[in-house]
PDB file of C-alpha atoms in Angstrom:
ATOM      1  CA  MET L   1     -15.937  31.516  -8.093  1.00 71.00           C
ATOM      2  CA  THR L   2     -15.729  27.802  -8.860  1.00 73.00           C
ATOM      3  CA  LEU L   3     -13.090  25.115  -8.415  1.00 81.00           C
ATOM      4  CA  ASP L   4     -12.613  21.853 -10.261  1.00 80.00           C
ATOM      5  CA  ILE L   5     -13.558  19.763  -7.214  1.00 85.00           C
ATOM      6  CA  SER L   6     -16.260  17.287  -6.248  1.00 87.00           C
ATOM      7  CA  GLU L   7     -19.844  18.502  -6.082  1.00 88.00           C
ATOM      8  CA  ASP L   8     -20.194  18.349  -2.290  1.00 86.00           C
ATOM      9  CA  LEU L   9     -16.949  20.229  -1.713  1.00 91.00           C
ATOM     10  CA  GLN L  10     -17.873  22.751  -4.411  1.00 93.00           C
ATOM     11  CA  ALA L  11     -21.100  23.562  -2.554  1.00 93.00           C
ATOM     12  CA  GLU L  12     -19.192  24.144   0.685  1.00 94.00           C
ATOM     13  CA  PHE L  13     -16.533  26.191  -1.115  1.00 95.00           C
ATOM     14  CA  GLN L  14     -19.219  28.331  -2.744  1.00 95.00           C
ATOM     15  CA  PHE L  15     -20.882  28.891   0.632  1.00 95.00           C
ATOM     16  CA  TRP L  16     -17.685  30.289   2.109  1.00 96.00           C
ATOM     17  CA  THR L  17     -16.784  32.412  -0.899  1.00 95.00           C
ATOM     18  CA  ASN L  18     -20.261  33.954  -0.661  1.00 95.00           C
ATOM     19  CA  GLN L  19     -19.717  34.587   3.052  1.00 94.00           C
ATOM     20  CA  ILE L  20     -16.389  36.282   2.381  1.00 95.00           C
ATOM     21  CA  GLY L  21     -17.530  38.312  -0.620  1.00 94.00           C
ATOM     22  CA  ASP L  22     -15.996  38.947  -4.021  1.00 92.00           C
ATOM     23  CA  ASP L  23     -12.925  40.884  -2.860  1.00 95.00           C
ATOM     24  CA  ASN L  24      -9.763  38.811  -2.472  1.00 96.00           C
ATOM     25  CA  LEU L  25      -8.830  40.611   0.736  1.00 96.00           C
ATOM     26  CA  TYR L  26      -5.121  40.872   1.682  1.00 97.00           C
ATOM     27  CA  HIS L  27      -4.002  39.955  -1.843  1.00 97.00           C
ATOM     28  CA  THR L  28      -1.040  41.978  -3.119  1.00 97.00           C
ATOM     29  CA  GLN L  29       1.904  41.467  -5.437  1.00 95.00           C
ATOM     30  CA  PHE L  30       3.721  39.681  -2.593  1.00 96.00           C
ATOM     31  CA  THR L  31       0.966  38.181  -0.435  1.00 98.00           C
ATOM     32  CA  LEU L  32      -1.899  35.715  -0.768  1.00 97.00           C
ATOM     33  CA  GLY L  33      -5.498  36.805  -0.469  1.00 97.00           C
ATOM     34  CA  ILE L  34      -8.239  35.159   1.527  1.00 98.00           C
ATOM     35  CA  HIS L  35      -9.673  33.473  -1.580  1.00 97.00           C
ATOM     36  CA  ASP L  36      -6.205  32.107  -2.420  1.00 96.00           C
ATOM     37  CA  VAL L  37      -5.877  30.415   0.982  1.00 98.00           C
ATOM     38  CA  LEU L  38      -9.481  29.203   0.941  1.00 97.00           C
ATOM     39  CA  LYS L  39      -8.826  27.665  -2.490  1.00 95.00           C
ATOM     40  CA  ALA L  40      -5.657  25.994  -1.198  1.00 95.00           C
ATOM     41  CA  HIS L  41      -7.607  24.520   1.720  1.00 96.00           C
ATOM     42  CA  PHE L  42     -10.352  23.076  -0.464  1.00 95.00           C
ATOM     43  CA  LEU L  43      -7.869  21.683  -2.980  1.00 93.00           C
ATOM     44  CA  VAL L  44      -6.097  19.930  -0.100  1.00 93.00           C
ATOM     45  CA  ALA L  45      -9.482  18.526   0.936  1.00 92.00           C
ATOM     46  CA  GLU L  46     -10.199  17.397  -2.639  1.00 90.00           C
ATOM     47  CA  PHE L  47      -6.807  15.726  -2.917  1.00 88.00           C
ATOM     48  CA  PHE L  48      -7.399  13.684   0.238  1.00 86.00           C
ATOM     49  CA  TYR L  49     -10.956  12.909  -0.837  1.00 80.00           C
ATOM     50  CA  MET L  50      -9.735  11.628  -4.215  1.00 76.00           C
ATOM     51  CA  SER L  51      -6.827   9.655  -2.761  1.00 74.00           C
ATOM     52  CA  GLY L  52      -8.901   8.058   0.003  1.00 71.00           C
ATOM     53  CA  GLY L  53      -7.081   9.924   2.773  1.00 68.00           C
ATOM     54  CA  GLY L  54      -8.723  11.365   5.836  1.00 67.00           C
ATOM     55  CA  ILE L  55      -9.948  14.849   6.667  1.00 79.00           C
ATOM     56  CA  SER L  56     -12.365  15.283   9.556  1.00 82.00           C
ATOM     57  CA  GLY L  57     -13.866  18.637   8.598  1.00 86.00           C
ATOM     58  CA  VAL L  58     -13.786  21.083   5.709  1.00 93.00           C
ATOM     59  CA  GLY L  59     -13.880  24.863   5.699  1.00 95.00           C
ATOM     60  CA  PRO L  60     -13.116  27.558   8.282  1.00 97.00           C
ATOM     61  CA  ARG L  61     -14.116  26.881  11.874  1.00 96.00           C
ATOM     62  CA  ASP L  62     -13.667  30.592  12.635  1.00 96.00           C
ATOM     63  CA  ILE L  63     -13.582  33.072   9.751  1.00 96.00           C
ATOM     64  CA  ASP L  64     -12.209  35.796  12.047  1.00 97.00           C
ATOM     65  CA  LEU L  65      -9.135  33.658  12.764  1.00 97.00           C
ATOM     66  CA  LEU L  66      -8.572  33.286   9.017  1.00 98.00           C
ATOM     67  CA  HIS L  67      -8.830  37.056   8.586  1.00 98.00           C
ATOM     68  CA  SER L  68      -6.418  37.513  11.485  1.00 97.00           C
ATOM     69  CA  ALA L  69      -3.817  35.155   9.981  1.00 98.00           C
ATOM     70  CA  LEU L  70      -3.926  36.910   6.613  1.00 98.00           C
ATOM     71  CA  LEU L  71      -3.893  40.405   8.085  1.00 98.00           C
ATOM     72  CA  ARG L  72      -0.560  39.734   9.812  1.00 97.00           C
ATOM     73  CA  PRO L  73       1.647  40.596   6.784  1.00 97.00           C
ATOM     74  CA  HIS L  74      -0.045  44.007   6.539  1.00 97.00           C
ATOM     75  CA  VAL L  75       0.250  45.189  10.153  1.00 96.00           C
ATOM     76  CA  ALA L  76       1.586  48.748  10.305  1.00 95.00           C
ATOM     77  CA  PHE L  77       2.607  51.197  13.031  1.00 93.00           C
ATOM     78  CA  GLY L  78       2.666  54.910  12.378  1.00 92.00           C
ATOM     79  CA  GLY L  79       2.077  54.279   8.691  1.00 90.00           C
ATOM     80  CA  LYS L  80       5.103  51.948   8.428  1.00 94.00           C
ATOM     81  CA  GLU L  81       4.591  48.240   7.774  1.00 95.00           C
ATOM     82  CA  LYS L  82       6.034  45.971  10.442  1.00 97.00           C
ATOM     83  CA  TRP L  83       7.049  43.336   7.900  1.00 97.00           C
ATOM     84  CA  GLN L  84       8.646  44.929   4.849  1.00 95.00           C
ATOM     85  CA  HIS L  85      10.489  42.076   3.118  1.00 96.00           C
ATOM     86  CA  PRO L  86       8.256  39.773   1.005  1.00 97.00           C
ATOM     87  CA  LEU L  87       9.692  36.670   2.720  1.00 97.00           C
ATOM     88  CA  GLU L  88       8.881  38.171   6.138  1.00 98.00           C
ATOM     89  CA  LYS L  89       5.294  38.636   4.993  1.00 98.00           C
ATOM     90  CA  CYS L  90       5.249  35.030   3.768  1.00 98.00           C
ATOM     91  CA  ALA L  91       6.680  33.822   7.086  1.00 98.00           C
ATOM     92  CA  THR L  92       4.122  35.596   9.260  1.00 98.00           C
ATOM     93  CA  MET L  93       1.221  34.420   7.055  1.00 98.00           C
ATOM     94  CA  PHE L  94       2.444  30.825   7.367  1.00 98.00           C
ATOM     95  CA  PHE L  95       2.826  31.195  11.136  1.00 98.00           C
ATOM     96  CA  GLY L  96      -0.659  32.671  11.465  1.00 98.00           C
ATOM     97  CA  ILE L  97      -2.387  29.825   9.622  1.00 98.00           C
ATOM     98  CA  ILE L  98      -0.453  27.000  11.266  1.00 97.00           C
ATOM     99  CA  LYS L  99      -0.848  28.369  14.809  1.00 97.00           C
ATOM    100  CA  ASP L 100      -4.308  30.008  14.755  1.00 95.00           C
ATOM    101  CA  HIS L 101      -6.029  26.856  13.404  1.00 96.00           C
ATOM    102  CA  PRO L 102      -8.666  28.760  11.402  1.00 98.00           C
ATOM    103  CA  PHE L 103      -9.919  25.564   9.692  1.00 98.00           C
ATOM    104  CA  HIS L 104     -11.732  22.545  11.130  1.00 96.00           C
ATOM    105  CA  ASP L 105      -8.935  20.252   9.952  1.00 94.00           C
ATOM    106  CA  ALA L 106      -5.823  20.216   7.718  1.00 94.00           C
ATOM    107  CA  ASN L 107      -4.382  23.435   9.166  1.00 96.00           C
ATOM    108  CA  LYS L 108      -0.766  22.251   8.827  1.00 95.00           C
ATOM    109  CA  ARG L 109      -1.460  20.999   5.316  1.00 95.00           C
ATOM    110  CA  THR L 110      -3.214  24.224   4.307  1.00 97.00           C
ATOM    111  CA  ALA L 111      -0.431  26.335   5.838  1.00 97.00           C
ATOM    112  CA  PHE L 112       2.206  24.211   4.068  1.00 96.00           C
ATOM    113  CA  LEU L 113       0.529  24.505   0.662  1.00 96.00           C
ATOM    114  CA  SER L 114      -0.139  28.230   1.177  1.00 97.00           C
ATOM    115  CA  LEU L 115       3.541  28.732   2.016  1.00 97.00           C
ATOM    116  CA  ILE L 116       4.655  26.978  -1.165  1.00 94.00           C
ATOM    117  CA  TYR L 117       2.036  28.920  -3.146  1.00 93.00           C
ATOM    118  CA  ASN L 118       3.254  32.219  -1.681  1.00 95.00           C
ATOM    119  CA  LEU L 119       6.849  31.306  -2.550  1.00 93.00           C
ATOM    120  CA  TYR L 120       5.690  30.492  -6.095  1.00 87.00           C
ATOM    121  CA  LYS L 121       4.101  33.946  -6.211  1.00 90.00           C
ATOM    122  CA  LEU L 122       7.496  35.403  -5.267  1.00 92.00           C
ATOM    123  CA  ASN L 123       9.119  33.346  -8.051  1.00 85.00           C
ATOM    124  CA  LEU L 124      10.870  31.178  -5.458  1.00 88.00           C
ATOM    125  CA  VAL L 125      10.966  27.444  -4.770  1.00 85.00           C
ATOM    126  CA  PRO L 126      12.219  25.570  -1.685  1.00 88.00           C
ATOM    127  CA  THR L 127      15.658  23.954  -2.000  1.00 86.00           C
ATOM    128  CA  PRO L 128      15.573  21.417   0.892  1.00 80.00           C
ATOM    129  CA  LYS L 129      14.092  17.981   0.408  1.00 81.00           C
ATOM    130  CA  ASN L 130      10.356  17.736   1.010  1.00 80.00           C
ATOM    131  CA  LYS L 131      10.939  15.841   4.272  1.00 85.00           C
ATOM    132  CA  GLU L 132      13.096  18.672   5.654  1.00 90.00           C
ATOM    133  CA  LEU L 133      10.438  21.240   4.780  1.00 90.00           C
ATOM    134  CA  GLU L 134       7.756  19.036   6.308  1.00 91.00           C
ATOM    135  CA  ASP L 135       9.818  18.660   9.499  1.00 94.00           C
ATOM    136  CA  PHE L 136      10.256  22.423   9.708  1.00 96.00           C
ATOM    137  CA  ALA L 137       6.487  22.950   9.414  1.00 95.00           C
ATOM    138  CA  VAL L 138       5.972  20.487  12.269  1.00 95.00           C
ATOM    139  CA  CYS L 139       8.571  22.341  14.370  1.00 96.00           C
ATOM    140  CA  VAL L 140       6.632  25.573  13.871  1.00 97.00           C
ATOM    141  CA  ALA L 141       3.301  23.932  14.685  1.00 96.00           C
ATOM    142  CA  ASP L 142       4.640  22.126  17.778  1.00 96.00           C
ATOM    143  CA  ASN L 143       6.641  25.052  19.262  1.00 97.00           C
ATOM    144  CA  GLN L 144       9.954  23.301  18.647  1.00 97.00           C
ATOM    145  CA  LEU L 145      11.906  26.075  16.923  1.00 97.00           C
ATOM    146  CA  ASN L 146      14.345  26.085  19.846  1.00 96.00           C
ATOM    147  CA  LYS L 147      16.297  23.401  17.964  1.00 95.00           C
ATOM    148  CA  TYR L 148      17.615  26.286  15.839  1.00 96.00           C
ATOM    149  CA  ARG L 149      20.430  28.463  17.207  1.00 97.00           C
ATOM    150  CA  ILE L 150      18.975  31.635  15.709  1.00 98.00           C
ATOM    151  CA  PHE L 151      15.719  31.152  17.623  1.00 98.00           C
ATOM    152  CA  LYS L 152      17.580  30.710  20.922  1.00 97.00           C
ATOM    153  CA  ASP L 153      19.642  33.848  20.249  1.00 98.00           C
ATOM    154  CA  LEU L 154      16.553  35.886  19.427  1.00 98.00           C
ATOM    155  CA  CYS L 155      14.881  34.734  22.644  1.00 97.00           C
ATOM    156  CA  LYS L 156      17.973  35.689  24.687  1.00 97.00           C
ATOM    157  CA  GLU L 157      17.763  39.142  23.131  1.00 97.00           C
ATOM    158  CA  ASN L 158      14.081  39.338  24.124  1.00 97.00           C
ATOM    159  CA  ASP L 159      13.088  39.799  20.507  1.00 97.00           C
ATOM    160  CA  PRO L 160       9.280  40.151  20.326  1.00 97.00           C
ATOM    161  CA  ASP L 161       8.974  37.979  17.200  1.00 98.00           C
ATOM    162  CA  PRO L 162      11.533  35.152  17.354  1.00 98.00           C
ATOM    163  CA  GLU L 163       9.230  32.712  15.490  1.00 98.00           C
ATOM    164  CA  ILE L 164       8.672  34.955  12.476  1.00 98.00           C
ATOM    165  CA  LYS L 165      12.335  35.894  12.215  1.00 98.00           C
ATOM    166  CA  THR L 166      13.388  32.243  12.469  1.00 98.00           C
ATOM    167  CA  ILE L 167      10.929  31.235   9.748  1.00 98.00           C
ATOM    168  CA  HIS L 168      12.189  34.147   7.603  1.00 98.00           C
ATOM    169  CA  TRP L 169      15.776  33.029   8.190  1.00 98.00           C
ATOM    170  CA  PHE L 170      14.900  29.468   7.158  1.00 97.00           C
ATOM    171  CA  LEU L 171      13.075  30.570   4.004  1.00 96.00           C
ATOM    172  CA  LYS L 172      15.830  32.992   3.010  1.00 96.00           C
ATOM    173  CA  GLY L 173      18.467  30.276   3.269  1.00 95.00           C
ATOM    174  CA  ASN L 174      16.423  27.492   1.706  1.00 93.00           C
ATOM    175  CA  THR L 175      14.847  28.933  -1.444  1.00 92.00           C
ATOM    176  CA  ARG L 176      16.009  29.662  -4.968  1.00 87.00           C
ATOM    177  CA  LYS L 177      14.544  31.301  -8.037  1.00 84.00           C
ATOM    178  CA  LEU L 178      11.803  29.275  -9.718  1.00 71.00           C
ATOM    179  CA  ASP L 179      12.565  27.513 -13.005  1.00 59.00           C
ATOM    180  CA  THR L 180       9.276  27.546 -14.900  1.00 55.00           C
ATOM    181  CA  ARG L 181      10.356  25.500 -17.894  1.00 56.00           C
ATOM    182  CA  PHE L 182       8.564  22.411 -16.559  1.00 61.00           C
ATOM    183  CA  TYR L 183       5.139  22.256 -14.961  1.00 72.00           C
ATOM    184  CA  SER L 184       4.177  19.662 -12.352  1.00 79.00           C
ATOM    185  CA  ILE L 185       0.799  18.073 -13.079  1.00 88.00           C
ATOM    186  CA  THR L 186      -1.200  15.074 -11.842  1.00 90.00           C
ATOM    187  CA  TYR L 187      -2.648  12.418 -14.127  1.00 94.00           C
ATOM    188  CA  ALA L 188      -6.140  13.752 -13.384  1.00 92.00           C
ATOM    189  CA  ARG L 189      -5.116  17.245 -14.507  1.00 90.00           C
ATOM    190  CA  LEU L 190      -3.255  15.869 -17.555  1.00 94.00           C
ATOM    191  CA  LYS L 191      -6.470  14.117 -18.627  1.00 95.00           C
ATOM    192  CA  LYS L 192      -8.340  17.444 -18.528  1.00 92.00           C
ATOM    193  CA  THR L 193      -5.517  19.173 -20.395  1.00 92.00           C
ATOM    194  CA  LEU L 194      -5.537  16.537 -23.153  1.00 95.00           C
ATOM    195  CA  ASN L 195      -9.329  16.805 -23.449  1.00 94.00           C
ATOM    196  CA  ARG L 196      -8.898  20.436 -24.557  1.00 90.00           C
ATOM    197  CA  PHE L 197      -6.913  19.214 -27.571  1.00 91.00           C
ATOM    198  CA  GLY L 198      -9.120  16.265 -28.522  1.00 92.00           C
ATOM    199  CA  PHE L 199      -7.139  13.591 -26.704  1.00 95.00           C
ATOM    200  CA  ASP L 200      -7.765  11.595 -23.544  1.00 96.00           C
ATOM    201  CA  LEU L 201      -6.316   9.120 -21.033  1.00 97.00           C
ATOM    202  CA  GLN L 202      -8.283   5.861 -21.101  1.00 95.00           C
ATOM    203  CA  ASN L 203      -8.132   2.171 -20.212  1.00 95.00           C
ATOM    204  CA  PRO L 204      -5.993   2.148 -17.063  1.00 95.00           C
ATOM    205  CA  SER L 205      -4.702  -1.373 -16.575  1.00 94.00           C
ATOM    206  CA  GLY L 206      -2.072  -2.492 -14.116  1.00 91.00           C
ATOM    207  CA  ASN L 207       0.484   0.289 -14.057  1.00 94.00           C
ATOM    208  CA  THR L 208      -0.207   1.711 -17.527  1.00 96.00           C
ATOM    209  CA  ILE L 209      -2.804   3.851 -19.274  1.00 97.00           C
ATOM    210  CA  ASP L 210      -3.524   4.587 -22.934  1.00 97.00           C
ATOM    211  CA  VAL L 211      -3.203   7.993 -24.539  1.00 97.00           C
ATOM    212  CA  VAL L 212      -5.926   8.148 -27.181  1.00 96.00           C
ATOM    213  CA  ARG L 213      -7.079  10.516 -29.920  1.00 94.00           C
ATOM    214  CA  ILE L 214     -10.829  11.109 -29.847  1.00 92.00           C
ATOM    215  CA  GLU L 215     -12.453  10.547 -33.235  1.00 89.00           C
ATOM    216  CA  GLU L 216     -16.068  10.463 -34.424  1.00 83.00           C
ATOM    217  CA  ARG L 217     -16.946   7.359 -36.405  1.00 76.00           C
ATOM    218  CA  ARG L 218     -20.138   5.706 -37.613  1.00 65.00           C
ATOM    219  CA  ARG L 219     -20.998   2.385 -36.007  1.00 58.00           C
ATOM    220  CA  VAL L 220     -21.183   0.161 -39.114  1.00 56.00           C
ATOM    221  CA  PHE L 221     -18.045  -0.021 -41.287  1.00 55.00           C
ATOM    222  CA  GLY L 222     -17.453   3.628 -40.488  1.00 53.00           C
ATOM    223  CA  ILE L 223     -20.102   4.752 -42.971  1.00 58.00           C
ATOM    224  CA  VAL L 224     -23.522   3.680 -41.601  1.00 57.00           C
ATOM    225  CA  GLY L 225     -25.388   4.640 -38.440  1.00 63.00           C
ATOM    226  CA  PRO L 226     -25.069   7.509 -36.004  1.00 72.00           C
ATOM    227  CA  LYS L 227     -21.646   8.872 -35.179  1.00 74.00           C
ATOM    228  CA  GLU L 228     -20.058   8.001 -31.877  1.00 83.00           C
ATOM    229  CA  LYS L 229     -16.831   9.065 -30.246  1.00 85.00           C
ATOM    230  CA  VAL L 230     -14.094   6.458 -30.065  1.00 86.00           C
ATOM    231  CA  GLY L 231     -10.573   6.550 -28.693  1.00 88.00           C
ATOM    232  CA  VAL L 232      -7.709   5.677 -31.036  1.00 92.00           C
ATOM    233  CA  LYS L 233      -4.593   4.696 -29.128  1.00 95.00           C
ATOM    234  CA  VAL L 234      -1.503   6.778 -29.922  1.00 96.00           C
ATOM    235  CA  ALA L 235       0.693   5.920 -26.938  1.00 96.00           C
ATOM    236  CA  GLN L 236       0.883   4.192 -23.576  1.00 96.00           C
ATOM    237  CA  ILE L 237       2.493   5.587 -20.434  1.00 97.00           C
ATOM    238  CA  GLY L 238       3.053   4.476 -16.851  1.00 96.00           C
ATOM    239  CA  PHE L 239       0.136   5.074 -14.519  1.00 96.00           C
ATOM    240  CA  PRO L 240       0.454   4.821 -10.701  1.00 95.00           C
ATOM    241  CA  SER L 241      -2.825   6.638  -9.845  1.00 92.00           C
ATOM    242  CA  TRP L 242      -4.877   9.698 -10.816  1.00 93.00           C
ATOM    243  CA  THR L 243      -3.495  11.812  -7.966  1.00 89.00           C
ATOM    244  CA  LYS L 244       0.193  11.121  -8.654  1.00 91.00           C
ATOM    245  CA  GLU L 245       2.529  13.521 -10.427  1.00 90.00           C
ATOM    246  CA  VAL L 246       3.266  12.756 -14.094  1.00 93.00           C
ATOM    247  CA  GLY L 247       6.993  12.391 -14.709  1.00 91.00           C
ATOM    248  CA  GLN L 248       8.807  14.582 -17.206  1.00 89.00           C
ATOM    249  CA  GLY L 249       9.527  11.567 -19.414  1.00 93.00           C
ATOM    250  CA  ALA L 250       5.844  10.641 -19.595  1.00 95.00           C
ATOM    251  CA  ILE L 251       4.815  14.207 -20.420  1.00 94.00           C
ATOM    252  CA  LYS L 252       7.462  14.305 -23.155  1.00 92.00           C
ATOM    253  CA  THR L 253       6.098  11.053 -24.619  1.00 96.00           C
ATOM    254  CA  VAL L 254       2.507  12.321 -24.488  1.00 96.00           C
ATOM    255  CA  ARG L 255       3.335  15.603 -26.201  1.00 93.00           C
ATOM    256  CA  GLU L 256       5.446  13.955 -28.905  1.00 93.00           C
ATOM    257  CA  LYS L 257       2.924  11.206 -29.713  1.00 95.00           C
ATOM    258  CA  THR L 258      -0.013  13.631 -29.784  1.00 95.00           C
ATOM    259  CA  GLY L 259       1.876  16.275 -31.760  1.00 91.00           C
ATOM    260  CA  LEU L 260       1.305  18.838 -29.005  1.00 90.00           C
ATOM    261  CA  THR L 261       4.854  20.181 -29.146  1.00 85.00           C
ATOM    262  CA  ALA L 262       6.461  23.581 -29.594  1.00 76.00           C
ATOM    263  CA  LYS L 263       7.648  22.566 -33.077  1.00 77.00           C
ATOM    264  CA  LYS L 264       4.021  22.041 -34.069  1.00 78.00           C
ATOM    265  CA  GLY L 265       2.780  25.272 -32.511  1.00 69.00           C
ATOM    266  CA  VAL L 266       1.899  24.112 -28.988  1.00 76.00           C
ATOM    267  CA  ASP L 267       4.553  25.374 -26.560  1.00 70.00           C
ATOM    268  CA  SER L 268       4.481  24.694 -22.812  1.00 75.00           C
ATOM    269  CA  ALA L 269       2.612  27.915 -22.070  1.00 69.00           C
ATOM    270  CA  THR L 270      -0.124  26.850 -24.489  1.00 73.00           C
ATOM    271  CA  PHE L 271      -0.178  23.201 -23.431  1.00 81.00           C
ATOM    272  CA  PHE L 272      -0.468  24.059 -19.742  1.00 79.00           C
ATOM    273  CA  LYS L 273      -2.715  27.081 -20.299  1.00 72.00           C
ATOM    274  CA  ASP L 274      -5.007  27.847 -17.343  1.00 66.00           C
ATOM    275  CA  GLU L 275      -3.361  25.133 -15.264  1.00 66.00           C
ATOM    276  CA  ASP L 276      -3.915  26.307 -11.705  1.00 70.00           C
ATOM    277  CA  PRO L 277      -0.538  26.698  -9.927  1.00 71.00           C
ATOM    278  CA  VAL L 278      -2.025  25.288  -6.724  1.00 81.00           C
ATOM    279  CA  HIS L 279      -2.951  22.048  -8.550  1.00 74.00           C
ATOM    280  CA  CYS L 280       0.630  21.861  -9.809  1.00 73.00           C
ATOM    281  CA  LEU L 281       2.020  22.406  -6.310  1.00 81.00           C
ATOM    282  CA  ILE L 282      -0.191  19.695  -4.818  1.00 81.00           C
ATOM    283  CA  ALA L 283       1.160  17.310  -7.452  1.00 77.00           C
ATOM    284  CA  LYS L 284       4.737  18.189  -6.586  1.00 79.00           C
ATOM    285  CA  TYR L 285       4.393  18.244  -2.795  1.00 84.00           C
ATOM    286  CA  GLN L 286       1.817  15.512  -2.228  1.00 81.00           C
ATOM    287  CA  GLU L 287       4.155  13.333  -0.137  1.00 82.00           C
ATOM    288  CA  PRO L 288       4.695  15.890   2.663  1.00 86.00           C
ATOM    289  CA  LEU L 289       1.013  16.837   2.498  1.00 85.00           C
ATOM    290  CA  ILE L 290       0.062  13.207   3.098  1.00 80.00           C
ATOM    291  CA  SER L 291       2.624  12.859   5.881  1.00 83.00           C
ATOM    292  CA  LEU L 292       1.483  16.066   7.617  1.00 85.00           C
ATOM    293  CA  ALA L 293      -1.983  14.550   7.952  1.00 78.00           C
ATOM    294  CA  HIS L 294      -0.533  12.200  10.576  1.00 74.00           C
ATOM    295  CA  ARG L 295       1.821  14.579  12.396  1.00 74.00           C
TER     296      ARG L 295
END
């Protein structure tokens, strides 16, 4: 298994995937597998590496703790699963990662991204603002769920799992069905997508970047000498940085100017083909991920 990440991180990722084995343990229709969470962790690490942010260590510090966190949704007694609703399974997985600290660093960030990824898998998306979701993750990590009335009531009733039920309550009341008509994508991922169609992003300058068509031309008057690849500008869009999310308006401009539109045979499913959902989620939720690094 490989990821589109830097060489050093790829080597570490490959080491751990070899340690775990080929099976994506704990993966079901409703739950993430161990490779899914490991991928989320390393993509978080890559994002902070690319953006110049900090991460003090990469990879699991205790693989057994990672197994334990991901086994939680599948616990059963007498042949009956303890957590039967998909959102309950999501809640207990999130709680396990954020509290067990299976990774050297970025446990809150990995748990946060894994939660969003699991919701995506359930065709759900959070409805609160990113800051509210970030604050909730911090409450879980810092044992501050007593700010919620439901948690206090569950504790008064001596419920054995007030944290999981409070997280489930929060997710149930703060998610909606996913609208997949638009895909979130960073500028770095857009560049790779355009490369598949013979286009590229080049010449970043100030707050803009050129969208170019790659053509092969001969060096002298276009007819003499060896061929070389050149970029022919077709459009220019705003450009804050490679790790930022591309706005819908910019994507619309790119697709129209390159001819990569549904009317010309390239619908969204084709344009974004093979785009890893975790990359998309990092693009969309990068602000709380950055903030969680300091909380």
